[in-house]
PDB file of C-alpha atoms in Angstrom:
ATOM      1  CA  MET Y  24      61.339  28.423 -13.864  1.00 47.00           C
ATOM      2  CA  ALA Y  25      59.198  26.577 -16.364  1.00 48.00           C
ATOM      3  CA  GLU Y  26      57.118  25.132 -13.614  1.00 51.00           C
ATOM      4  CA  THR Y  27      56.462  28.651 -12.205  1.00 52.00           C
ATOM      5  CA  VAL Y  28      55.291  30.011 -15.668  1.00 49.00           C
ATOM      6  CA  ALA Y  29      52.985  26.782 -16.003  1.00 49.00           C
ATOM      7  CA  ALA Y  30      51.466  27.486 -12.667  1.00 49.00           C
ATOM      8  CA  LYS Y  31      50.701  31.036 -13.488  1.00 52.00           C
ATOM      9  CA  ARG Y  32      48.873  30.031 -16.561  1.00 54.00           C
ATOM     10  CA  ALA Y  33      45.033  30.327 -16.603  1.00 49.00           C
ATOM     11  CA  PRO Y  34      43.211  27.048 -16.103  1.00 54.00           C
ATOM     12  CA  SER Y  35      42.315  25.375 -19.368  1.00 53.00           C
ATOM     13  CA  GLY Y  36      38.666  24.722 -20.299  1.00 54.00           C
ATOM     14  CA  PHE Y  37      35.761  26.158 -22.138  1.00 58.00           C
ATOM     15  CA  ARG Y  38      35.651  29.990 -22.041  1.00 70.00           C
ATOM     16  CA  ILE Y  39      33.005  32.585 -23.146  1.00 70.00           C
ATOM     17  CA  SER Y  40      33.974  35.956 -24.387  1.00 73.00           C
ATOM     18  CA  LYS Y  41      32.825  38.900 -22.316  1.00 74.00           C
ATOM     19  CA  ARG Y  42      31.059  40.255 -25.322  1.00 77.00           C
ATOM     20  CA  VAL Y  43      29.090  37.060 -25.962  1.00 77.00           C
ATOM     21  CA  LEU Y  44      28.311  36.222 -22.340  1.00 78.00           C
ATOM     22  CA  PRO Y  45      25.352  38.707 -21.912  1.00 79.00           C
ATOM     23  CA  TYR Y  46      23.682  37.091 -25.019  1.00 78.00           C
ATOM     24  CA  VAL Y  47      24.280  33.567 -23.660  1.00 81.00           C
ATOM     25  CA  LEU Y  48      22.792  34.529 -20.220  1.00 82.00           C
ATOM     26  CA  SER Y  49      19.833  36.082 -21.897  1.00 83.00           C
ATOM     27  CA  LEU Y  50      19.178  33.116 -24.115  1.00 84.00           C
ATOM     28  CA  PRO Y  51      16.644  31.223 -21.847  1.00 85.00           C
ATOM     29  CA  ALA Y  52      14.550  34.420 -21.555  1.00 84.00           C
ATOM     30  CA  LEU Y  53      14.715  34.851 -25.301  1.00 84.00           C
ATOM     31  CA  LEU Y  54      13.520  31.207 -25.828  1.00 86.00           C
ATOM     32  CA  VAL Y  55      10.737  31.751 -23.377  1.00 84.00           C
ATOM     33  CA  CYS Y  56       9.712  34.920 -25.249  1.00 83.00           C
ATOM     34  CA  ILE Y  57       9.652  33.044 -28.524  1.00 85.00           C
ATOM     35  CA  GLY Y  58       7.613  30.327 -27.013  1.00 84.00           C
ATOM     36  CA  ILE Y  59       5.073  32.881 -25.936  1.00 84.00           C
ATOM     37  CA  LEU Y  60       4.999  34.856 -29.113  1.00 87.00           C
ATOM     38  CA  ILE Y  61       4.485  31.794 -31.376  1.00 89.00           C
ATOM     39  CA  PRO Y  62       0.863  31.034 -30.007  1.00 88.00           C
ATOM     40  CA  PHE Y  63       0.121  34.685 -29.763  1.00 89.00           C
ATOM     41  CA  ILE Y  64       1.035  35.337 -33.393  1.00 91.00           C
ATOM     42  CA  THR Y  65      -1.013  32.217 -34.455  1.00 91.00           C
ATOM     43  CA  ALA Y  66      -4.038  33.505 -32.602  1.00 91.00           C
ATOM     44  CA  VAL Y  67      -3.729  36.943 -34.275  1.00 91.00           C
ATOM     45  CA  ILE Y  68      -3.640  35.359 -37.692  1.00 92.00           C
ATOM     46  CA  SER Y  69      -6.552  32.949 -36.747  1.00 92.00           C
ATOM     47  CA  SER Y  70      -8.667  35.881 -35.490  1.00 92.00           C
ATOM     48  CA  PHE Y  71      -8.669  37.421 -39.023  1.00 93.00           C
ATOM     49  CA  GLN Y  72      -9.895  34.280 -40.610  1.00 91.00           C
ATOM     50  CA  ARG Y  73     -13.216  32.481 -41.057  1.00 91.00           C
ATOM     51  CA  TYR Y  74     -11.961  29.239 -39.554  1.00 89.00           C
ATOM     52  CA  ARG Y  75     -13.844  26.261 -38.241  1.00 90.00           C
ATOM     53  CA  LEU Y  76     -12.420  22.937 -37.203  1.00 87.00           C
ATOM     54  CA  SER Y  77     -15.491  21.258 -38.705  1.00 85.00           C
ATOM     55  CA  GLN Y  78     -14.932  22.961 -42.048  1.00 86.00           C
ATOM     56  CA  PRO Y  79     -11.132  23.147 -42.636  1.00 85.00           C
ATOM     57  CA  TRP Y  80     -11.626  23.420 -46.454  1.00 87.00           C
ATOM     58  CA  ALA Y  81     -13.561  26.786 -46.024  1.00 85.00           C
ATOM     59  CA  ARG Y  82     -10.734  28.451 -44.053  1.00 88.00           C
ATOM     60  CA  LYS Y  83      -9.899  31.938 -45.502  1.00 90.00           C
ATOM     61  CA  PHE Y  84      -9.169  35.508 -44.341  1.00 89.00           C
ATOM     62  CA  ASN Y  85     -12.186  37.675 -43.654  1.00 88.00           C
ATOM     63  CA  TRP Y  86     -10.080  40.683 -42.570  1.00 84.00           C
ATOM     64  CA  GLY Y  87     -11.769  41.674 -39.402  1.00 87.00           C
ATOM     65  CA  GLU Y  88     -15.256  40.293 -39.804  1.00 91.00           C
ATOM     66  CA  ASN Y  89     -14.826  38.361 -36.531  1.00 90.00           C
ATOM     67  CA  TYR Y  90     -14.216  41.669 -34.600  1.00 93.00           C
ATOM     68  CA  LEU Y  91     -17.003  43.579 -36.489  1.00 92.00           C
ATOM     69  CA  ASN Y  92     -19.580  40.874 -35.613  1.00 91.00           C
ATOM     70  CA  PHE Y  93     -18.976  41.489 -31.879  1.00 91.00           C
ATOM     71  CA  PHE Y  94     -20.480  45.019 -32.050  1.00 89.00           C
ATOM     72  CA  THR Y  95     -23.915  43.511 -32.943  1.00 89.00           C
ATOM     73  CA  ASP Y  96     -23.653  40.312 -30.952  1.00 90.00           C
ATOM     74  CA  PRO Y  97     -25.390  40.452 -27.482  1.00 91.00           C
ATOM     75  CA  SER Y  98     -23.461  37.451 -26.301  1.00 91.00           C
ATOM     76  CA  PHE Y  99     -20.176  39.382 -26.643  1.00 93.00           C
ATOM     77  CA  TRP Y 100     -21.444  42.294 -24.602  1.00 94.00           C
ATOM     78  CA  ASN Y 101     -22.785  39.895 -22.028  1.00 93.00           C
ATOM     79  CA  THR Y 102     -19.289  38.301 -21.892  1.00 93.00           C
ATOM     80  CA  LEU Y 103     -17.658  41.748 -21.508  1.00 93.00           C
ATOM     81  CA  LYS Y 104     -20.015  42.670 -18.728  1.00 93.00           C
ATOM     82  CA  ILE Y 105     -19.748  39.533 -16.738  1.00 94.00           C
ATOM     83  CA  SER Y 106     -15.865  39.560 -17.111  1.00 93.00           C
ATOM     84  CA  LEU Y 107     -15.580  43.172 -15.698  1.00 93.00           C
ATOM     85  CA  VAL Y 108     -18.242  42.612 -12.997  1.00 94.00           C
ATOM     86  CA  TYR Y 109     -16.530  39.346 -11.840  1.00 94.00           C
ATOM     87  CA  ALA Y 110     -13.097  41.020 -11.885  1.00 93.00           C
ATOM     88  CA  GLY Y 111     -14.283  44.145 -10.084  1.00 93.00           C
ATOM     89  CA  LEU Y 112     -16.110  42.210  -7.342  1.00 94.00           C
ATOM     90  CA  THR Y 113     -13.283  39.781  -6.627  1.00 94.00           C
ATOM     91  CA  VAL Y 114     -10.600  42.316  -6.583  1.00 93.00           C
ATOM     92  CA  VAL Y 115     -12.428  44.840  -4.364  1.00 94.00           C
ATOM     93  CA  LEU Y 116     -13.673  42.180  -1.842  1.00 94.00           C
ATOM     94  CA  GLU Y 117     -10.368  40.482  -1.813  1.00 94.00           C
ATOM     95  CA  LEU Y 118      -8.532  43.713  -1.207  1.00 94.00           C
ATOM     96  CA  LEU Y 119     -10.743  44.755   1.664  1.00 94.00           C
ATOM     97  CA  LEU Y 120     -10.602  41.311   3.352  1.00 94.00           C
ATOM     98  CA  GLY Y 121      -6.927  40.995   2.812  1.00 92.00           C
ATOM     99  CA  LEU Y 122      -6.136  44.417   4.175  1.00 92.00           C
ATOM    100  CA  ALA Y 123      -8.325  43.801   7.244  1.00 92.00           C
ATOM    101  CA  ILE Y 124      -6.636  40.485   7.895  1.00 92.00           C
ATOM    102  CA  ALA Y 125      -3.143  42.029   7.412  1.00 91.00           C
ATOM    103  CA  LEU Y 126      -3.998  44.834   9.801  1.00 91.00           C
ATOM    104  CA  LEU Y 127      -5.009  42.265  12.450  1.00 91.00           C
ATOM    105  CA  LEU Y 128      -1.896  40.308  12.019  1.00 90.00           C
ATOM    106  CA  GLN Y 129       0.471  43.320  11.663  1.00 87.00           C
ATOM    107  CA  LYS Y 130       2.042  42.870  15.067  1.00 86.00           C
ATOM    108  CA  ARG Y 131       4.931  40.441  15.026  1.00 86.00           C
ATOM    109  CA  SER Y 132       4.166  37.493  17.438  1.00 87.00           C
ATOM    110  CA  THR Y 133       4.293  33.732  17.403  1.00 88.00           C
ATOM    111  CA  VAL Y 134       0.548  33.450  17.279  1.00 89.00           C
ATOM    112  CA  ASN Y 135       0.113  35.920  14.399  1.00 87.00           C
ATOM    113  CA  ASN Y 136       3.015  34.356  12.398  1.00 87.00           C
ATOM    114  CA  PHE Y 137       1.286  30.869  12.880  1.00 88.00           C
ATOM    115  CA  ILE Y 138      -2.033  32.221  11.704  1.00 87.00           C
ATOM    116  CA  SER Y 139      -0.578  33.963   8.721  1.00 86.00           C
ATOM    117  CA  ILE Y 140       1.150  30.724   7.770  1.00 86.00           C
ATOM    118  CA  MET Y 141      -2.184  28.761   8.155  1.00 87.00           C
ATOM    119  CA  LEU Y 142      -4.099  31.229   6.047  1.00 86.00           C
ATOM    120  CA  LEU Y 143      -1.758  30.356   3.128  1.00 84.00           C
ATOM    121  CA  LEU Y 144      -3.117  26.852   2.878  1.00 83.00           C
ATOM    122  CA  PRO Y 145      -5.745  27.773   0.142  1.00 83.00           C
ATOM    123  CA  LEU Y 146      -2.845  28.869  -2.034  1.00 81.00           C
ATOM    124  CA  MET Y 147      -1.302  25.424  -1.852  1.00 83.00           C
ATOM    125  CA  THR Y 148      -4.437  23.983  -3.562  1.00 83.00           C
ATOM    126  CA  ALA Y 149      -4.962  24.169  -7.330  1.00 85.00           C
ATOM    127  CA  PRO Y 150      -7.796  26.397  -8.140  1.00 87.00           C
ATOM    128  CA  ALA Y 151      -9.493  23.925 -10.206  1.00 86.00           C
ATOM    129  CA  LEU Y 152      -9.252  21.216  -7.300  1.00 88.00           C
ATOM    130  CA  ALA Y 153     -10.510  23.931  -4.846  1.00 89.00           C
ATOM    131  CA  ALA Y 154     -13.441  24.654  -7.197  1.00 90.00           C
ATOM    132  CA  LEU Y 155     -14.369  20.857  -7.382  1.00 89.00           C
ATOM    133  CA  MET Y 156     -14.153  20.689  -3.527  1.00 91.00           C
ATOM    134  CA  TRP Y 157     -16.533  23.742  -3.166  1.00 91.00           C
ATOM    135  CA  LYS Y 158     -18.874  22.133  -5.804  1.00 89.00           C
ATOM    136  CA  LEU Y 159     -19.251  19.025  -3.574  1.00 90.00           C
ATOM    137  CA  MET Y 160     -19.763  21.178  -0.578  1.00 91.00           C
ATOM    138  CA  THR Y 161     -22.447  23.285  -2.229  1.00 88.00           C
ATOM    139  CA  ASN Y 162     -24.264  20.387  -3.776  1.00 86.00           C
ATOM    140  CA  PRO Y 163     -27.978  20.975  -2.970  1.00 82.00           C
ATOM    141  CA  GLY Y 164     -28.497  17.265  -2.246  1.00 81.00           C
ATOM    142  CA  PHE Y 165     -25.718  16.387   0.089  1.00 83.00           C
ATOM    143  CA  GLY Y 166     -23.256  19.361   0.294  1.00 85.00           C
ATOM    144  CA  ILE Y 167     -22.200  20.410   3.908  1.00 88.00           C
ATOM    145  CA  LEU Y 168     -22.723  24.105   3.040  1.00 87.00           C
ATOM    146  CA  SER Y 169     -26.254  23.410   1.708  1.00 85.00           C
ATOM    147  CA  TYR Y 170     -27.020  21.714   4.986  1.00 86.00           C
ATOM    148  CA  GLY Y 171     -25.624  24.693   6.893  1.00 87.00           C
ATOM    149  CA  ALA Y 172     -27.717  27.131   4.764  1.00 84.00           C
ATOM    150  CA  SER Y 173     -30.846  24.965   5.582  1.00 84.00           C
ATOM    151  CA  LEU Y 174     -30.268  25.456   9.325  1.00 83.00           C
ATOM    152  CA  ILE Y 175     -30.750  29.158   8.985  1.00 84.00           C
ATOM    153  CA  GLY Y 176     -33.728  28.911   6.850  1.00 80.00           C
ATOM    154  CA  LEU Y 177     -32.267  28.745   3.340  1.00 78.00           C
ATOM    155  CA  SER Y 178     -33.682  25.370   2.480  1.00 78.00           C
ATOM    156  CA  ASP Y 179     -33.743  25.763  -1.342  1.00 79.00           C
ATOM    157  CA  PHE Y 180     -30.479  27.674  -1.740  1.00 84.00           C
ATOM    158  CA  ARG Y 181     -29.132  26.397  -5.277  1.00 85.00           C
ATOM    159  CA  TRP Y 182     -25.596  27.841  -5.063  1.00 88.00           C
ATOM    160  CA  ALA Y 183     -23.889  27.473  -8.437  1.00 87.00           C
ATOM    161  CA  SER Y 184     -26.836  25.734 -10.091  1.00 86.00           C
ATOM    162  CA  SER Y 185     -29.103  28.884 -10.078  1.00 87.00           C
ATOM    163  CA  PRO Y 186     -28.574  31.937 -12.306  1.00 89.00           C
ATOM    164  CA  SER Y 187     -29.391  34.255  -9.383  1.00 87.00           C
ATOM    165  CA  THR Y 188     -26.696  32.753  -7.008  1.00 89.00           C
ATOM    166  CA  ALA Y 189     -23.991  31.309  -9.430  1.00 91.00           C
ATOM    167  CA  LEU Y 190     -22.022  34.493  -9.517  1.00 92.00           C
ATOM    168  CA  PHE Y 191     -22.082  34.794  -5.739  1.00 92.00           C
ATOM    169  CA  THR Y 192     -20.937  31.255  -5.343  1.00 92.00           C
ATOM    170  CA  VAL Y 193     -17.960  31.537  -7.727  1.00 94.00           C
ATOM    171  CA  VAL Y 194     -16.832  34.845  -6.224  1.00 94.00           C
ATOM    172  CA  LEU Y 195     -16.914  33.206  -2.829  1.00 93.00           C
ATOM    173  CA  VAL Y 196     -14.638  30.441  -4.072  1.00 93.00           C
ATOM    174  CA  ASP Y 197     -12.285  33.013  -5.764  1.00 93.00           C
ATOM    175  CA  ILE Y 198     -12.072  34.921  -2.402  1.00 93.00           C
ATOM    176  CA  TRP Y 199     -11.279  31.792  -0.397  1.00 92.00           C
ATOM    177  CA  VAL Y 200      -8.484  30.822  -2.874  1.00 91.00           C
ATOM    178  CA  TYR Y 201      -6.776  34.172  -3.567  1.00 92.00           C
ATOM    179  CA  THR Y 202      -7.449  36.373  -0.450  1.00 91.00           C
ATOM    180  CA  PRO Y 203      -4.377  34.967   1.275  1.00 90.00           C
ATOM    181  CA  PHE Y 204      -2.210  36.068  -1.583  1.00 89.00           C
ATOM    182  CA  ILE Y 205      -3.264  39.643  -1.061  1.00 92.00           C
ATOM    183  CA  MET Y 206      -3.068  39.284   2.651  1.00 92.00           C
ATOM    184  CA  ILE Y 207       0.559  38.161   2.734  1.00 90.00           C
ATOM    185  CA  LEU Y 208       1.560  40.865   0.186  1.00 90.00           C
ATOM    186  CA  LEU Y 209      -0.045  43.718   2.221  1.00 91.00           C
ATOM    187  CA  LEU Y 210       1.127  42.148   5.487  1.00 91.00           C
ATOM    188  CA  ALA Y 211       4.754  42.209   4.163  1.00 89.00           C
ATOM    189  CA  GLY Y 212       4.123  45.885   3.294  1.00 89.00           C
ATOM    190  CA  LEU Y 213       2.793  46.757   6.615  1.00 90.00           C
ATOM    191  CA  ARG Y 214       5.585  45.227   8.460  1.00 88.00           C
ATOM    192  CA  SER Y 215       8.192  47.000   6.276  1.00 88.00           C
ATOM    193  CA  LEU Y 216       6.840  50.565   6.899  1.00 86.00           C
ATOM    194  CA  PRO Y 217       9.142  52.748   8.790  1.00 85.00           C
ATOM    195  CA  THR Y 218       8.175  53.010  12.583  1.00 84.00           C
ATOM    196  CA  GLN Y 219       9.006  56.639  13.129  1.00 86.00           C
ATOM    197  CA  PRO Y 220       5.756  58.262  11.860  1.00 83.00           C
ATOM    198  CA  PHE Y 221       3.652  55.854  13.934  1.00 83.00           C
ATOM    199  CA  GLU Y 222       5.685  56.533  17.074  1.00 82.00           C
ATOM    200  CA  ALA Y 223       5.364  60.223  16.602  1.00 85.00           C
ATOM    201  CA  ALA Y 224       1.625  60.018  16.028  1.00 82.00           C
ATOM    202  CA  ALA Y 225       1.325  57.946  19.158  1.00 81.00           C
ATOM    203  CA  LEU Y 226       3.303  60.464  21.251  1.00 82.00           C
ATOM    204  CA  ASP Y 227       1.067  63.347  19.922  1.00 79.00           C
ATOM    205  CA  GLY Y 228      -2.083  61.414  20.620  1.00 80.00           C
ATOM    206  CA  VAL Y 229      -3.158  61.367  17.039  1.00 81.00           C
ATOM    207  CA  PRO Y 230      -6.537  59.337  16.564  1.00 84.00           C
ATOM    208  CA  ARG Y 231      -6.013  55.918  15.009  1.00 84.00           C
ATOM    209  CA  SER Y 232      -8.382  56.753  12.121  1.00 84.00           C
ATOM    210  CA  PHE Y 233      -6.233  59.675  11.156  1.00 85.00           C
ATOM    211  CA  VAL Y 234      -3.065  57.559  11.341  1.00 84.00           C
ATOM    212  CA  PHE Y 235      -4.699  54.917   9.125  1.00 86.00           C
ATOM    213  CA  PHE Y 236      -5.954  57.230   6.378  1.00 85.00           C
ATOM    214  CA  ARG Y 237      -3.144  59.814   6.396  1.00 86.00           C
ATOM    215  CA  ILE Y 238      -0.100  57.733   7.190  1.00 85.00           C
ATOM    216  CA  THR Y 239      -0.704  53.926   6.713  1.00 87.00           C
ATOM    217  CA  LEU Y 240      -2.702  54.042   3.541  1.00 87.00           C
ATOM    218  CA  PRO Y 241      -0.475  56.487   1.596  1.00 85.00           C
ATOM    219  CA  MET Y 242       2.631  54.575   2.501  1.00 86.00           C
ATOM    220  CA  LEU Y 243       0.997  51.215   1.662  1.00 88.00           C
ATOM    221  CA  THR Y 244      -0.472  52.397  -1.693  1.00 85.00           C
ATOM    222  CA  PRO Y 245       2.419  50.914  -3.886  1.00 84.00           C
ATOM    223  CA  TYR Y 246       1.674  47.524  -2.250  1.00 87.00           C
ATOM    224  CA  ILE Y 247      -2.051  47.894  -2.756  1.00 89.00           C
ATOM    225  CA  LEU Y 248      -1.553  48.785  -6.388  1.00 86.00           C
ATOM    226  CA  THR Y 249       0.817  45.725  -6.904  1.00 85.00           C
ATOM    227  CA  ALA Y 250      -1.810  43.416  -5.282  1.00 88.00           C
ATOM    228  CA  THR Y 251      -4.651  44.918  -7.317  1.00 88.00           C
ATOM    229  CA  LEU Y 252      -2.801  44.661 -10.599  1.00 87.00           C
ATOM    230  CA  PHE Y 253      -1.962  40.856 -10.158  1.00 86.00           C
ATOM    231  CA  ARG Y 254      -5.331  40.004  -8.952  1.00 89.00           C
ATOM    232  CA  LEU Y 255      -7.167  42.183 -11.635  1.00 89.00           C
ATOM    233  CA  LEU Y 256      -5.101  40.679 -14.450  1.00 88.00           C
ATOM    234  CA  ASP Y 257      -5.783  37.161 -12.932  1.00 89.00           C
ATOM    235  CA  SER Y 258      -9.558  37.680 -12.334  1.00 91.00           C
ATOM    236  CA  ILE Y 259     -10.238  39.056 -15.732  1.00 91.00           C
ATOM    237  CA  GLN Y 260      -8.774  36.085 -17.269  1.00 89.00           C
ATOM    238  CA  GLN Y 261     -10.417  33.552 -14.935  1.00 90.00           C
ATOM    239  CA  PHE Y 262     -11.146  30.178 -16.288  1.00 92.00           C
ATOM    240  CA  ASP Y 263     -10.385  27.189 -13.990  1.00 90.00           C
ATOM    241  CA  ILE Y 264     -12.612  28.102 -11.020  1.00 92.00           C
ATOM    242  CA  ILE Y 265     -15.570  29.167 -13.177  1.00 92.00           C
ATOM    243  CA  TYR Y 266     -15.372  26.142 -15.485  1.00 92.00           C
ATOM    244  CA  ALA Y 267     -14.905  23.730 -12.839  1.00 90.00           C
ATOM    245  CA  MET Y 268     -17.806  25.073 -10.864  1.00 90.00           C
ATOM    246  CA  THR Y 269     -20.336  25.942 -13.605  1.00 90.00           C
ATOM    247  CA  GLN Y 270     -18.940  25.320 -17.146  1.00 88.00           C
ATOM    248  CA  GLY Y 271     -20.023  28.980 -17.762  1.00 88.00           C
ATOM    249  CA  GLY Y 272     -23.500  28.509 -16.647  1.00 84.00           C
ATOM    250  CA  PRO Y 273     -26.322  28.284 -15.714  1.00 88.00           C
ATOM    251  CA  GLY Y 274     -27.251  29.512 -19.173  1.00 85.00           C
ATOM    252  CA  ASP Y 275     -24.701  32.324 -19.950  1.00 87.00           C
ATOM    253  CA  THR Y 276     -24.451  33.848 -16.573  1.00 91.00           C
ATOM    254  CA  LEU Y 277     -20.841  33.108 -16.133  1.00 92.00           C
ATOM    255  CA  THR Y 278     -19.495  33.047 -19.750  1.00 92.00           C
ATOM    256  CA  VAL Y 279     -16.395  35.245 -19.113  1.00 93.00           C
ATOM    257  CA  PHE Y 280     -13.839  35.621 -21.869  1.00 93.00           C
ATOM    258  CA  GLN Y 281     -11.774  32.542 -21.227  1.00 92.00           C
ATOM    259  CA  VAL Y 282     -14.798  30.363 -20.876  1.00 93.00           C
ATOM    260  CA  GLU Y 283     -16.491  31.897 -23.930  1.00 93.00           C
ATOM    261  CA  ALA Y 284     -13.389  31.329 -25.969  1.00 93.00           C
ATOM    262  CA  TYR Y 285     -13.071  27.750 -24.839  1.00 93.00           C
ATOM    263  CA  LEU Y 286     -16.628  26.918 -25.588  1.00 91.00           C
ATOM    264  CA  ASN Y 287     -16.342  28.588 -29.026  1.00 91.00           C
ATOM    265  CA  PHE Y 288     -13.195  26.555 -29.841  1.00 90.00           C
ATOM    266  CA  PHE Y 289     -14.082  23.207 -28.527  1.00 89.00           C
ATOM    267  CA  GLN Y 290     -17.974  23.063 -28.828  1.00 88.00           C
ATOM    268  CA  ALA Y 291     -18.678  25.360 -31.660  1.00 86.00           C
ATOM    269  CA  THR Y 292     -15.376  24.577 -33.336  1.00 90.00           C
ATOM    270  CA  ASN Y 293     -15.177  28.261 -34.321  1.00 91.00           C
ATOM    271  CA  VAL Y 294     -11.420  28.957 -34.108  1.00 91.00           C
ATOM    272  CA  GLY Y 295     -11.614  32.386 -35.672  1.00 92.00           C
ATOM    273  CA  ARG Y 296     -14.110  33.816 -33.172  1.00 92.00           C
ATOM    274  CA  SER Y 297     -12.338  32.120 -30.247  1.00 93.00           C
ATOM    275  CA  ALA Y 298      -8.957  33.695 -31.226  1.00 93.00           C
ATOM    276  CA  ALA Y 299     -10.582  37.074 -31.636  1.00 93.00           C
ATOM    277  CA  LEU Y 300     -12.072  36.900 -28.083  1.00 93.00           C
ATOM    278  CA  MET Y 301      -8.623  36.058 -26.775  1.00 93.00           C
ATOM    279  CA  ILE Y 302      -7.050  39.003 -28.660  1.00 93.00           C
ATOM    280  CA  ILE Y 303      -9.547  41.374 -27.132  1.00 93.00           C
ATOM    281  CA  LEU Y 304      -8.912  39.838 -23.688  1.00 93.00           C
ATOM    282  CA  TRP Y 305      -5.141  40.486 -24.292  1.00 92.00           C
ATOM    283  CA  ALA Y 306      -5.944  44.035 -25.307  1.00 92.00           C
ATOM    284  CA  ILE Y 307      -7.945  44.747 -22.141  1.00 91.00           C
ATOM    285  CA  THR Y 308      -5.216  43.113 -19.978  1.00 90.00           C
ATOM    286  CA  TYR Y 309      -2.463  45.194 -21.711  1.00 90.00           C
ATOM    287  CA  PHE Y 310      -4.406  48.443 -21.147  1.00 90.00           C
ATOM    288  CA  LEU Y 311      -5.029  47.623 -17.376  1.00 87.00           C
ATOM    289  CA  SER Y 312      -1.459  46.548 -16.788  1.00 86.00           C
ATOM    290  CA  ASN Y 313      -0.123  49.731 -18.298  1.00 87.00           C
ATOM    291  CA  LEU Y 314      -2.555  51.839 -16.327  1.00 85.00           C
ATOM    292  CA  PHE Y 315      -1.496  50.300 -13.036  1.00 83.00           C
ATOM    293  CA  ILE Y 316       2.213  50.210 -13.746  1.00 83.00           C
ATOM    294  CA  LYS Y 317       2.161  53.963 -14.765  1.00 83.00           C
ATOM    295  CA  ASN Y 318       0.451  54.787 -11.489  1.00 79.00           C
ATOM    296  CA  TRP Y 319       2.873  52.667  -9.556  1.00 78.00           C
ATOM    297  CA  LEU Y 320       5.907  54.286 -11.146  1.00 80.00           C
ATOM    298  CA  ARG Y 321       4.385  57.836 -10.509  1.00 80.00           C
ATOM    299  CA  LEU Y 322       3.938  56.922  -6.789  1.00 74.00           C
ATOM    300  CA  ARG Y 323       7.431  55.594  -6.615  1.00 71.00           C
ATOM    301  CA  GLU Y 324       8.904  58.747  -8.077  1.00 75.00           C
ATOM    302  CA  ARG Y 325       6.842  60.880  -5.672  1.00 71.00           C
ATOM    303  CA  ALA Y 326       7.987  58.880  -2.739  1.00 61.00           C
ATOM    304  CA  ARG Y 327      11.698  59.426  -3.751  1.00 61.00           C
ATOM    305  CA  GLY Y 328      11.080  63.155  -4.199  1.00 57.00           C
ATOM    306  CA  GLU Y 329       9.575  63.293  -0.700  1.00 59.00           C
ATOM    307  CA  ALA Y 330      12.603  61.264   0.690  1.00 53.00           C
TER     308      ALA Y 330
END
């Protein structure tokens, strides 16, 4: 009898109360959140200070002077313009190219699956390394792309070393690196769409253009918004490709927010201005992410209502 009772006893060992378990499981996420908030709060505090690494004894609060100076600083407005132009160009071109490739590979086949896997190779390369590789290929003296440009009559094409072509070159590298991400996301969306509307359209002889604009695009819109959000947030915070290719130059042609903040911190040792730039970048990122998420939720609710 005693042996039977002992066998029915719960196994001994460390136990966690059901009331405490949710807090224990959320502890890693809480630690990550704290790890993110510490540098953010430090940056906010520094952005309200006159703080230079070369003059630590003169550090004091100036209560928004760093932000007010931006309104009369042409370099800040140039940084804002370049950041928005760069983000807009890369996102639009990558979406169009990624959607075109996804449509070409939409049909499931061994060849299409192989091509889609091969197109992911750029994503396996660190963006900074990819930028250095492109920097070698576009070198005006010995780069293979410069040689190819000379064959079609562009003998003095300066690529990233000229103010007139630097933006084009860096956008080209960004497209090469990140288009596969958008392509694979949109391809997954296309292959997950229900087949009934397309089969009905084919039976009725509906033109392909009508099917694409009235059926495919509306059903694919949540995937397009998701891809746009991720790429827009990444593009507007771009640093590694631009700095590896041009260090923000030539001149100030590619001084986006991240590069401008880096140069202010490490070259001008102006920590207060650098932190203020990063806070403004965070505010822009927060606004854009909220805008896209609200639209995504609205589309999802509309889709549920139609269903």
